[in-house]
């Protein structure tokens, strides 16, 4: 009875309909999910050392770390989960972090930096001391380090990654 009476008042009906429409569309929830989380304080050590092949790569552990730090991956393609970030490594803005799934014989971890490889390589060398050499003489050369990390072109940006073969499972004994 009370609801019926409130709907007959001309000023309450539009307000109630608008409130129900917002709740039905999930506006407050989607607004919260769309916000990017700031990177954790450990991002530089954890992700930076992994993509430079300084630390071990365990794709399940890194997936859990990135899920906790940045929320769900925004896409899953090319054998990898892609996470959007608002972080900085080696003085360059990092737009994406990539971690392998279990469909590939390789485990890999990578970042996409909003800089060219020519600008990113000296920044990495200055911050970590790791030297990269050109591995070919093409127009867009791949740069590689002794530990095994690579810097490649990703459209107009740079992708830094470390890829290693998965360790063999322990031998079964009878």
XYZ file of N, CA, C and O in Angstrom:
696
model
N 0.816 -1.181 0.000
C 0.000 0.000 0.000
C 0.871 1.260 0.000
O 0.604 2.194 -0.715
N 1.923 1.200 0.810
C 2.796 2.359 0.900
C 3.530 2.592 -0.426
O 3.682 3.718 -0.858
N 3.983 1.516 -1.054
C 4.680 1.640 -2.329
C 3.736 2.186 -3.393
O 4.114 3.028 -4.196
N 2.511 1.719 -3.368
C 1.520 2.181 -4.329
C 1.270 3.684 -4.161
O 1.191 4.427 -5.131
N 1.171 4.120 -2.912
C 0.930 5.530 -2.639
C 2.152 6.367 -3.074
O 2.007 7.440 -3.621
N 3.383 5.843 -2.839
C 4.569 6.619 -3.197
C 4.737 6.715 -4.707
O 5.295 7.684 -5.203
N 4.283 5.701 -5.445
C 4.398 5.762 -6.892
C 3.407 6.731 -7.516
O 3.589 7.175 -8.643
N 2.342 7.032 -6.788
C 1.361 7.986 -7.325
C 1.833 9.416 -7.174
O 1.332 10.296 -7.850
N 2.791 9.650 -6.308
C 3.316 11.010 -6.172
C 4.280 11.262 -7.328
O 5.235 10.500 -7.528
N 4.087 12.293 -8.093
C 4.859 12.501 -9.317
C 6.361 12.674 -9.092
O 7.157 12.297 -9.924
N 6.813 13.197 -7.991
C 8.247 13.444 -7.785
C 8.987 12.207 -7.329
O 10.193 12.118 -7.469
N 8.313 11.190 -6.776
C 9.001 9.994 -6.287
C 9.150 8.920 -7.350
O 10.108 8.166 -7.328
N 8.207 8.826 -8.258
C 8.259 7.759 -9.262
C 9.530 7.833 -10.111
O 10.229 6.821 -10.257
N 9.921 8.975 -10.672
C 11.159 9.017 -11.461
C 12.393 8.697 -10.627
O 13.313 8.040 -11.099
N 12.414 9.139 -9.390
C 13.575 8.865 -8.542
C 13.695 7.367 -8.265
O 14.793 6.806 -8.308
N 12.572 6.723 -7.979
C 12.603 5.275 -7.740
C 12.987 4.509 -8.992
O 13.795 3.570 -8.935
N 12.438 4.880 -10.122
C 12.786 4.205 -11.373
C 14.267 4.381 -11.702
O 14.932 3.446 -12.154
N 14.790 5.543 -11.483
C 16.215 5.781 -11.737
C 17.083 4.954 -10.807
O 18.099 4.382 -11.213
N 16.691 4.841 -9.554
C 17.457 4.036 -8.594
C 17.447 2.573 -8.989
O 18.478 1.889 -8.954
N 16.272 2.057 -9.380
C 16.194 0.656 -9.808
C 17.007 0.417 -11.079
O 17.651 -0.614 -11.235
N 16.987 1.372 -11.991
C 17.749 1.224 -13.228
C 19.249 1.175 -12.941
O 19.980 0.375 -13.523
N 19.705 2.026 -12.032
C 21.138 2.008 -11.684
C 21.539 0.699 -11.029
O 22.580 0.132 -11.333
N 20.705 0.201 -10.135
C 21.012 -1.072 -9.486
C 20.968 -2.222 -10.478
O 21.790 -3.129 -10.430
N 19.995 -2.209 -11.395
C 19.875 -3.280 -12.378
C 21.060 -3.298 -13.328
O 21.521 -4.348 -13.745
N 21.567 -2.131 -13.684
C 22.703 -2.050 -14.608
C 24.029 -2.298 -13.916
O 25.044 -2.500 -14.575
N 24.052 -2.253 -12.605
C 25.304 -2.499 -11.883
C 26.281 -1.352 -11.979
O 27.477 -1.566 -12.004
N 25.806 -0.140 -12.067
C 26.687 1.017 -12.221
C 27.708 1.114 -11.108
O 28.896 1.250 -11.374
N 27.328 1.011 -9.831
C 28.350 1.136 -8.798
C 29.386 0.013 -8.875
O 30.564 0.254 -8.712
N 28.956 -1.194 -9.187
C 29.882 -2.316 -9.250
C 30.822 -2.176 -10.431
O 32.027 -2.355 -10.303
N 30.313 -1.859 -11.608
C 31.174 -1.752 -12.772
C 32.134 -0.582 -12.634
O 33.245 -0.630 -13.143
N 31.741 0.482 -11.961
C 32.643 1.605 -11.744
C 33.827 1.216 -10.883
O 34.949 1.635 -11.117
N 33.589 0.368 -9.893
C 34.671 -0.098 -9.028
C 35.597 -1.029 -9.795
O 36.813 -0.969 -9.680
N 35.036 -1.921 -10.622
C 35.858 -2.872 -11.361
C 36.682 -2.194 -12.445
O 37.740 -2.683 -12.806
N 36.234 -1.083 -12.983
C 36.944 -0.428 -14.062
C 38.172 0.337 -13.579
O 39.037 0.663 -14.356
N 38.268 0.623 -12.297
C 39.404 1.371 -11.784
C 40.647 0.487 -11.768
O 40.600 -0.672 -11.383
N 41.787 1.044 -12.208
C 43.035 0.309 -12.152
C 43.606 0.414 -10.754
O 43.572 1.465 -10.130
N 44.150 -0.712 -10.294
C 44.778 -0.721 -8.984
C 46.203 -0.203 -9.121
O 46.864 -0.458 -10.118
N 46.700 0.501 -8.131
C 48.108 0.911 -8.189
C 48.997 -0.315 -8.024
O 48.611 -1.293 -7.389
N 50.188 -0.286 -8.607
C 51.065 -1.454 -8.494
C 51.546 -1.640 -7.061
O 51.719 -0.670 -6.325
N 51.787 -2.891 -6.654
C 52.320 -3.116 -5.315
C 53.761 -2.609 -5.218
O 54.446 -2.444 -6.223
N 54.208 -2.384 -4.007
C 55.565 -1.865 -3.801
C 56.636 -2.858 -4.247
O 57.761 -2.476 -4.506
N 56.286 -4.128 -4.354
C 57.241 -5.162 -4.764
C 57.287 -5.372 -6.268
O 58.005 -6.242 -6.745
N 56.525 -4.593 -7.035
C 56.418 -4.803 -8.482
C 57.780 -4.782 -9.166
O 58.075 -5.636 -10.000
N 58.617 -3.820 -8.852
C 59.927 -3.695 -9.494
C 60.816 -4.901 -9.274
O 61.438 -5.407 -10.206
N 60.868 -5.383 -8.039
C 61.715 -6.536 -7.758
C 61.125 -7.817 -8.341
O 61.826 -8.605 -8.961
N 59.836 -8.037 -8.141
C 59.228 -9.300 -8.549
C 59.146 -9.405 -10.070
O 59.683 -10.335 -10.678
N 58.480 -8.455 -10.704
C 58.279 -8.521 -12.145
C 59.546 -8.131 -12.898
O 59.922 -8.777 -13.878
N 60.228 -7.085 -12.448
C 61.451 -6.649 -13.119
C 62.516 -7.728 -13.172
O 63.109 -7.980 -14.225
N 62.762 -8.397 -12.057
C 63.774 -9.459 -12.042
C 63.336 -10.678 -12.845
O 64.162 -11.366 -13.435
N 62.047 -10.950 -12.901
C 61.560 -12.098 -13.670
C 61.743 -11.879 -15.163
O 62.221 -12.760 -15.875
N 61.377 -10.697 -15.664
C 61.486 -10.466 -17.106
C 62.940 -10.305 -17.554
O 63.235 -10.461 -18.736
N 63.838 -10.021 -16.629
C 65.259 -9.954 -16.965
C 65.949 -11.306 -16.787
O 67.162 -11.405 -16.941
N 65.194 -12.350 -16.463
C 65.699 -13.717 -16.253
C 66.665 -13.796 -15.073
O 67.553 -14.648 -15.041
N 66.526 -12.903 -14.114
C 67.365 -12.933 -12.924
C 66.784 -13.893 -11.890
O 67.507 -14.523 -11.149
N 65.467 -13.991 -11.845
C 64.780 -14.906 -10.921
C 64.135 -16.049 -11.689
O 63.979 -15.998 -12.912
N 63.733 -17.075 -10.954
C 63.010 -18.199 -11.541
C 61.631 -17.748 -12.001
O 61.063 -16.803 -11.454
N 61.083 -18.438 -12.990
C 59.742 -18.115 -13.468
C 58.826 -19.293 -13.166
O 59.039 -20.397 -13.647
N 57.835 -19.028 -12.340
C 56.783 -19.994 -12.039
C 55.479 -19.319 -12.456
O 54.985 -18.428 -11.757
N 54.951 -19.725 -13.621
C 53.813 -18.996 -14.171
C 52.585 -19.030 -13.264
O 51.823 -18.071 -13.220
N 52.380 -20.089 -12.518
C 51.218 -20.140 -11.621
C 51.374 -19.144 -10.473
O 50.427 -18.464 -10.100
N 52.561 -19.027 -9.928
C 52.804 -18.074 -8.844
C 52.688 -16.640 -9.353
O 52.099 -15.780 -8.683
N 53.226 -16.367 -10.550
C 53.127 -15.022 -11.103
C 51.690 -14.679 -11.481
O 51.264 -13.539 -11.326
N 50.939 -15.644 -11.974
C 49.532 -15.398 -12.280
C 48.790 -14.999 -11.003
O 48.025 -14.036 -11.001
N 49.031 -15.723 -9.919
C 48.375 -15.405 -8.641
C 48.796 -14.019 -8.150
O 47.969 -13.249 -7.653
N 50.072 -13.682 -8.290
C 50.576 -12.362 -7.882
C 49.887 -11.261 -8.684
O 49.415 -10.268 -8.127
N 49.817 -11.419 -10.002
C 49.217 -10.396 -10.854
C 47.710 -10.301 -10.641
O 47.145 -9.211 -10.679
N 47.067 -11.431 -10.403
C 45.631 -11.425 -10.129
C 45.334 -10.647 -8.850
O 44.413 -9.841 -8.800
N 46.144 -10.862 -7.831
C 45.977 -10.135 -6.577
C 46.302 -8.654 -6.746
O 45.598 -7.789 -6.231
N 47.351 -8.354 -7.498
C 47.809 -6.971 -7.643
C 46.929 -6.136 -8.570
O 46.687 -4.963 -8.288
N 46.459 -6.728 -9.679
C 45.776 -5.934 -10.703
C 44.370 -6.414 -11.040
O 43.714 -5.833 -11.899
N 43.915 -7.469 -10.415
C 42.595 -7.994 -10.747
C 42.685 -8.964 -11.918
O 43.777 -9.323 -12.364
N 41.550 -9.381 -12.453
C 41.541 -10.382 -13.533
C 42.240 -9.888 -14.799
O 42.263 -8.686 -15.081
N 42.792 -10.832 -15.559
C 43.429 -10.513 -16.831
C 42.378 -9.961 -17.784
O 41.239 -10.404 -17.794
N 42.767 -8.992 -18.605
C 41.797 -8.403 -19.520
C 41.698 -9.182 -20.824
O 40.742 -9.032 -21.568
N 42.689 -10.040 -21.115
C 42.565 -10.938 -22.259
C 43.447 -12.152 -22.055
O 44.383 -12.145 -21.256
N 43.106 -13.208 -22.796
C 43.850 -14.461 -22.754
C 44.031 -14.899 -24.199
O 43.105 -15.410 -24.817
N 45.223 -14.642 -24.733
C 45.495 -15.018 -26.114
C 46.977 -15.272 -26.288
O 47.806 -14.793 -25.510
N 47.313 -16.044 -27.308
C 48.706 -16.336 -27.597
C 49.393 -17.133 -26.504
O 50.598 -17.024 -26.329
N 48.636 -17.934 -25.768
C 49.220 -18.727 -24.697
C 49.597 -17.920 -23.476
O 50.452 -18.338 -22.699
N 48.968 -16.741 -23.321
C 49.326 -15.866 -22.199
C 48.107 -15.143 -21.652
O 47.135 -14.904 -22.363
N 48.218 -14.797 -20.380
C 47.258 -13.918 -19.728
C 47.842 -12.510 -19.761
O 49.018 -12.316 -19.447
N 47.028 -11.543 -20.141
C 47.459 -10.149 -20.260
C 46.799 -9.335 -19.161
O 45.572 -9.304 -19.056
N 47.618 -8.652 -18.375
C 47.142 -7.797 -17.289
C 47.490 -6.350 -17.611
O 48.626 -6.062 -17.993
N 46.532 -5.449 -17.468
C 46.762 -4.026 -17.664
C 47.343 -3.445 -16.375
O 46.883 -3.771 -15.294
N 48.363 -2.599 -16.521
C 49.008 -2.021 -15.342
C 49.169 -0.520 -15.505
O 49.084 0.012 -16.607
N 49.441 0.108 -14.406
C 49.792 1.524 -14.373
C 51.071 1.623 -13.543
O 51.104 2.291 -12.524
N 52.101 0.925 -14.002
C 53.344 0.805 -13.241
C 54.509 1.389 -14.038
O 54.370 1.722 -15.209
N 55.646 1.447 -13.388
C 56.870 1.934 -14.016
C 58.002 0.973 -13.693
O 58.149 0.536 -12.551
N 58.784 0.629 -14.702
C 60.014 -0.151 -14.530
C 61.123 0.555 -15.294
O 60.916 0.958 -16.441
N 62.270 0.698 -14.682
C 63.448 1.288 -15.305
C 63.162 2.694 -15.837
O 63.739 3.129 -16.823
N 62.226 3.397 -15.224
C 61.879 4.746 -15.640
C 60.913 4.817 -16.812
O 60.608 5.899 -17.290
N 60.430 3.669 -17.295
C 59.492 3.646 -18.421
C 58.124 3.165 -17.947
O 58.036 2.233 -17.137
N 57.054 3.767 -18.448
C 55.717 3.297 -18.079
C 55.452 1.911 -18.671
O 55.735 1.662 -19.837
N 54.906 1.034 -17.855
C 54.570 -0.329 -18.269
C 53.059 -0.402 -18.454
O 52.305 -0.116 -17.528
N 52.628 -0.767 -19.667
C 51.196 -0.802 -19.955
C 50.583 -2.177 -19.735
O 49.413 -2.274 -19.384
N 51.351 -3.237 -19.967
C 50.840 -4.604 -19.845
C 51.885 -5.510 -19.217
O 53.089 -5.307 -19.417
N 51.403 -6.522 -18.494
C 52.261 -7.595 -17.994
C 51.682 -8.883 -18.545
O 50.470 -9.103 -18.514
N 52.546 -9.751 -19.050
C 52.131 -10.976 -19.708
C 52.725 -12.155 -18.951
O 53.916 -12.146 -18.627
N 51.895 -13.163 -18.689
C 52.385 -14.382 -18.048
C 51.798 -15.572 -18.799
O 50.643 -15.542 -19.229
N 52.611 -16.600 -19.001
C 52.199 -17.750 -19.803
C 51.144 -18.587 -19.096
O 51.063 -18.626 -17.868
N 50.338 -19.271 -19.916
C 49.438 -20.285 -19.369
C 50.140 -21.639 -19.536
O 51.328 -21.685 -19.842
N 49.437 -22.722 -19.360
C 50.083 -24.043 -19.428
C 49.973 -24.707 -20.796
O 50.244 -25.894 -20.918
N 49.599 -23.974 -21.853
C 49.449 -24.584 -23.170
C 50.744 -24.633 -23.963
O 50.807 -25.283 -24.990
N 51.765 -23.964 -23.515
C 53.029 -23.872 -24.247
C 54.107 -24.701 -23.548
O 54.077 -24.868 -22.329
N 55.085 -25.191 -24.319
C 56.210 -25.886 -23.673
C 57.150 -24.918 -22.953
O 58.077 -25.340 -22.282
N 56.905 -23.611 -23.096
C 57.715 -22.600 -22.434
C 56.929 -21.946 -21.306
O 55.713 -21.832 -21.368
N 57.650 -21.516 -20.285
C 57.077 -20.608 -19.294
C 57.716 -19.258 -19.581
O 58.906 -19.173 -19.838
N 56.896 -18.225 -19.598
C 57.446 -16.908 -19.896
C 56.709 -15.838 -19.124
O 55.591 -16.010 -18.667
N 57.418 -14.735 -18.995
C 56.907 -13.563 -18.310
C 57.410 -12.377 -19.104
O 58.566 -12.356 -19.526
N 56.548 -11.393 -19.342
C 56.964 -10.239 -20.125
C 56.225 -8.985 -19.725
O 55.199 -9.037 -19.045
N 56.767 -7.848 -20.159
C 56.123 -6.555 -19.960
C 56.162 -5.796 -21.274
O 57.067 -5.983 -22.092
N 55.162 -4.953 -21.474
C 55.135 -4.055 -22.618
C 55.374 -2.653 -22.066
O 54.619 -2.172 -21.215
N 56.452 -2.036 -22.545
C 56.830 -0.696 -22.086
C 56.455 0.331 -23.137
O 56.571 0.078 -24.339
N 56.019 1.475 -22.677
C 55.646 2.558 -23.584
C 56.900 3.347 -23.958
O 57.018 4.540 -23.671
N 57.839 2.657 -24.592
C 59.090 3.242 -25.064
C 59.623 2.332 -26.164
O 59.244 1.165 -26.250
N 60.496 2.843 -26.988
C 61.099 2.010 -28.028
C 62.232 1.193 -27.413
O 62.794 1.575 -26.379
N 62.612 0.074 -28.049
C 63.742 -0.697 -27.539
C 65.037 0.107 -27.464
O 65.842 -0.102 -26.559
N 65.226 1.050 -28.388
C 66.439 1.879 -28.363
C 66.514 2.750 -27.117
O 67.609 3.025 -26.620
N 65.366 3.192 -26.609
C 65.345 4.019 -25.400
C 65.294 3.170 -24.137
O 65.814 3.579 -23.098
N 64.684 1.997 -24.226
C 64.528 1.154 -23.044
C 65.826 0.431 -22.673
O 66.140 0.288 -21.490
N 66.582 0.001 -23.654
C 67.807 -0.765 -23.383
C 68.810 0.001 -22.519
O 69.297 -0.527 -21.521
N 69.120 1.275 -22.806
C 70.033 2.008 -21.912
C 69.450 2.219 -20.512
O 70.187 2.239 -19.527
N 68.134 2.372 -20.427
C 67.501 2.550 -19.116
C 67.640 1.285 -18.276
O 67.925 1.359 -17.072
N 67.461 0.113 -18.890
C 67.637 -1.151 -18.161
C 69.089 -1.322 -17.756
O 69.392 -1.717 -16.627
N 70.009 -1.011 -18.658
C 71.435 -1.135 -18.342
C 71.815 -0.224 -17.188
O 72.546 -0.611 -16.274
N 71.289 0.992 -17.179
C 71.591 1.929 -16.101
C 71.015 1.498 -14.763
O 71.627 1.697 -13.715
N 69.831 0.891 -14.773
C 69.180 0.494 -13.524
C 69.670 -0.844 -12.992
O 69.782 -1.030 -11.781
N 69.980 -1.784 -13.896
C 70.323 -3.135 -13.434
C 71.745 -3.556 -13.766
O 72.237 -4.548 -13.232
N 72.393 -2.854 -14.680
C 73.733 -3.242 -15.106
C 73.729 -4.332 -16.158
O 74.786 -4.761 -16.612
N 72.564 -4.787 -16.572
C 72.449 -5.872 -17.550
C 72.614 -5.308 -18.961
O 71.946 -4.354 -19.350
N 73.526 -5.908 -19.721
C 73.819 -5.444 -21.076
C 73.072 -6.314 -22.088
O 73.001 -7.522 -21.956
N 72.510 -5.657 -23.106
C 71.812 -6.336 -24.191
C 72.587 -6.135 -25.481
O 73.034 -5.030 -25.773
N 72.735 -7.201 -26.259
C 73.405 -7.138 -27.550
C 72.394 -7.381 -28.656
O 71.456 -8.174 -28.490
N 72.612 -6.735 -29.807
C 71.747 -6.979 -30.962
C 72.044 -8.378 -31.483
O 73.196 -8.729 -31.721
N 70.976 -9.172 -31.667
C 71.140 -10.550 -32.109
C 71.012 -10.710 -33.620
O 71.273 -11.794 -34.149
N 70.574 -9.661 -34.319
C 70.488 -9.700 -35.782
C 70.690 -8.286 -36.325
O 70.776 -7.331 -35.570
N 70.800 -8.187 -37.637
C 71.041 -6.890 -38.274
C 69.812 -6.397 -39.025
O 69.940 -5.678 -40.010
N 68.627 -6.769 -38.582
C 67.406 -6.346 -39.259
C 67.073 -4.900 -38.901
O 67.735 -4.272 -38.070
N 66.024 -4.383 -39.512
C 65.583 -3.023 -39.213
C 65.053 -2.918 -37.786
O 65.117 -1.850 -37.177
N 64.512 -4.015 -37.263
C 63.990 -4.065 -35.895
C 64.685 -5.211 -35.152
O 64.102 -6.264 -34.936
N 65.942 -5.008 -34.754
C 66.717 -6.115 -34.190
C 66.216 -6.566 -32.818
O 65.737 -5.781 -32.006
N 66.351 -7.868 -32.591
C 66.083 -8.457 -31.277
C 67.328 -8.230 -30.444
O 68.451 -8.440 -30.900
N 67.139 -7.802 -29.208
C 68.257 -7.600 -28.293
C 68.184 -8.667 -27.216
O 67.116 -8.893 -26.651
N 69.317 -9.304 -26.921
C 69.345 -10.374 -25.930
C 70.409 -10.146 -24.882
O 71.441 -9.527 -25.146
N 70.147 -10.650 -23.674
C 71.110 -10.551 -22.575
C 71.695 -11.929 -22.302
O 71.165 -12.943 -22.755
N 72.756 -11.966 -21.529
C 73.391 -13.244 -21.182
C 72.449 -14.147 -20.375
O 72.369 -15.340 -20.659
N 71.703 -13.638 -19.393
C 70.778 -14.531 -18.680
C 69.655 -15.079 -19.557
O 69.031 -16.069 -19.219
N 69.366 -14.418 -20.711
C 68.360 -14.948 -21.624
C 67.173 -14.046 -21.895
O 66.311 -14.400 -22.697
N 67.092 -12.890 -21.273
C 65.959 -12.004 -21.544
C 66.141 -11.343 -22.905
O 67.251 -11.207 -23.410
N 65.016 -10.927 -23.484
C 65.039 -10.318 -24.805
C 64.213 -9.039 -24.796
O 63.233 -8.916 -24.069
N 64.628 -8.097 -25.637
C 63.861 -6.878 -25.892
C 63.517 -6.901 -27.375
O 64.404 -7.016 -28.226
N 62.231 -6.822 -27.682
C 61.771 -6.846 -29.066
C 60.780 -5.707 -29.281
O 60.240 -5.139 -28.331
N 60.550 -5.396 -30.553
C 59.514 -4.421 -30.895
C 58.148 -5.071 -30.731
O 57.949 -6.235 -31.084
N 57.210 -4.311 -30.181
C 55.809 -4.707 -30.090
C 55.022 -3.517 -30.612
O 54.743 -2.571 -29.877
N 54.762 -3.536 -31.907
C 54.210 -2.379 -32.618
C 55.190 -1.216 -32.461
O 56.327 -1.334 -32.871
N 54.781 -0.114 -31.855
C 55.714 1.008 -31.671
C 56.322 1.015 -30.272
O 57.043 1.930 -29.911
N 56.019 -0.023 -29.487
C 56.517 -0.111 -28.114
C 57.579 -1.205 -28.008
O 57.920 -1.844 -28.989
N 58.080 -1.400 -26.802
C 59.068 -2.446 -26.549
C 58.456 -3.516 -25.644
O 57.700 -3.202 -24.725
N 58.782 -4.748 -25.948
C 58.374 -5.860 -25.086
C 59.648 -6.496 -24.537
O 60.570 -6.819 -25.299
N 59.723 -6.635 -23.232
C 60.844 -7.284 -22.568
C 60.301 -8.578 -21.982
O 59.279 -8.559 -21.291
N 60.962 -9.696 -22.264
C 60.446 -10.962 -21.751
C 61.567 -11.947 -21.454
O 62.688 -11.819 -21.948
N 61.218 -12.926 -20.643
C 62.089 -14.051 -20.338
C 61.269 -15.300 -20.602
O 60.146 -15.428 -20.110
N 61.811 -16.201 -21.404
C 61.125 -17.456 -21.724
C 62.087 -18.614 -21.501
O 63.234 -18.567 -21.935
N 61.602 -19.626 -20.806
C 62.417 -20.811 -20.526
C 61.569 -22.058 -20.715
O 60.349 -22.012 -20.578
N 62.230 -23.171 -21.026
C 61.495 -24.424 -21.129
C 61.025 -24.856 -19.760
O 61.706 -24.624 -18.751
N 59.863 -25.469 -19.733
C 59.329 -25.968 -18.467
C 60.227 -27.080 -17.955
O 60.731 -27.891 -18.733
N 60.413 -27.135 -16.659
C 61.197 -28.245 -16.118
C 60.434 -29.556 -16.305
O 59.207 -29.584 -16.314
N 61.190 -30.599 -16.487
C 60.567 -31.918 -16.632
C 59.950 -32.347 -15.315
O 60.483 -32.054 -14.248
N 58.834 -33.064 -15.387
C 58.262 -33.567 -14.138
C 59.187 -34.618 -13.524
O 59.988 -35.225 -14.232
N 59.099 -34.819 -12.234
C 59.973 -35.815 -11.610
C 59.726 -37.202 -12.200
O 58.607 -37.546 -12.563
N 60.798 -37.966 -12.296
C 60.694 -39.314 -12.865
C 59.873 -40.200 -11.930
O 59.996 -40.126 -10.717
N 59.052 -41.035 -12.529
C 58.240 -41.965 -11.730
C 59.017 -43.252 -11.536
O 59.551 -43.809 -12.483
N 59.112 -43.671 -10.342
C 59.793 -44.943 -10.034
C 58.770 -45.929 -9.522
O 57.821 -45.576 -8.842
N 58.968 -47.175 -9.839
C 58.013 -48.187 -9.380
C 58.512 -48.900 -8.179
O 59.489 -49.128 -7.787
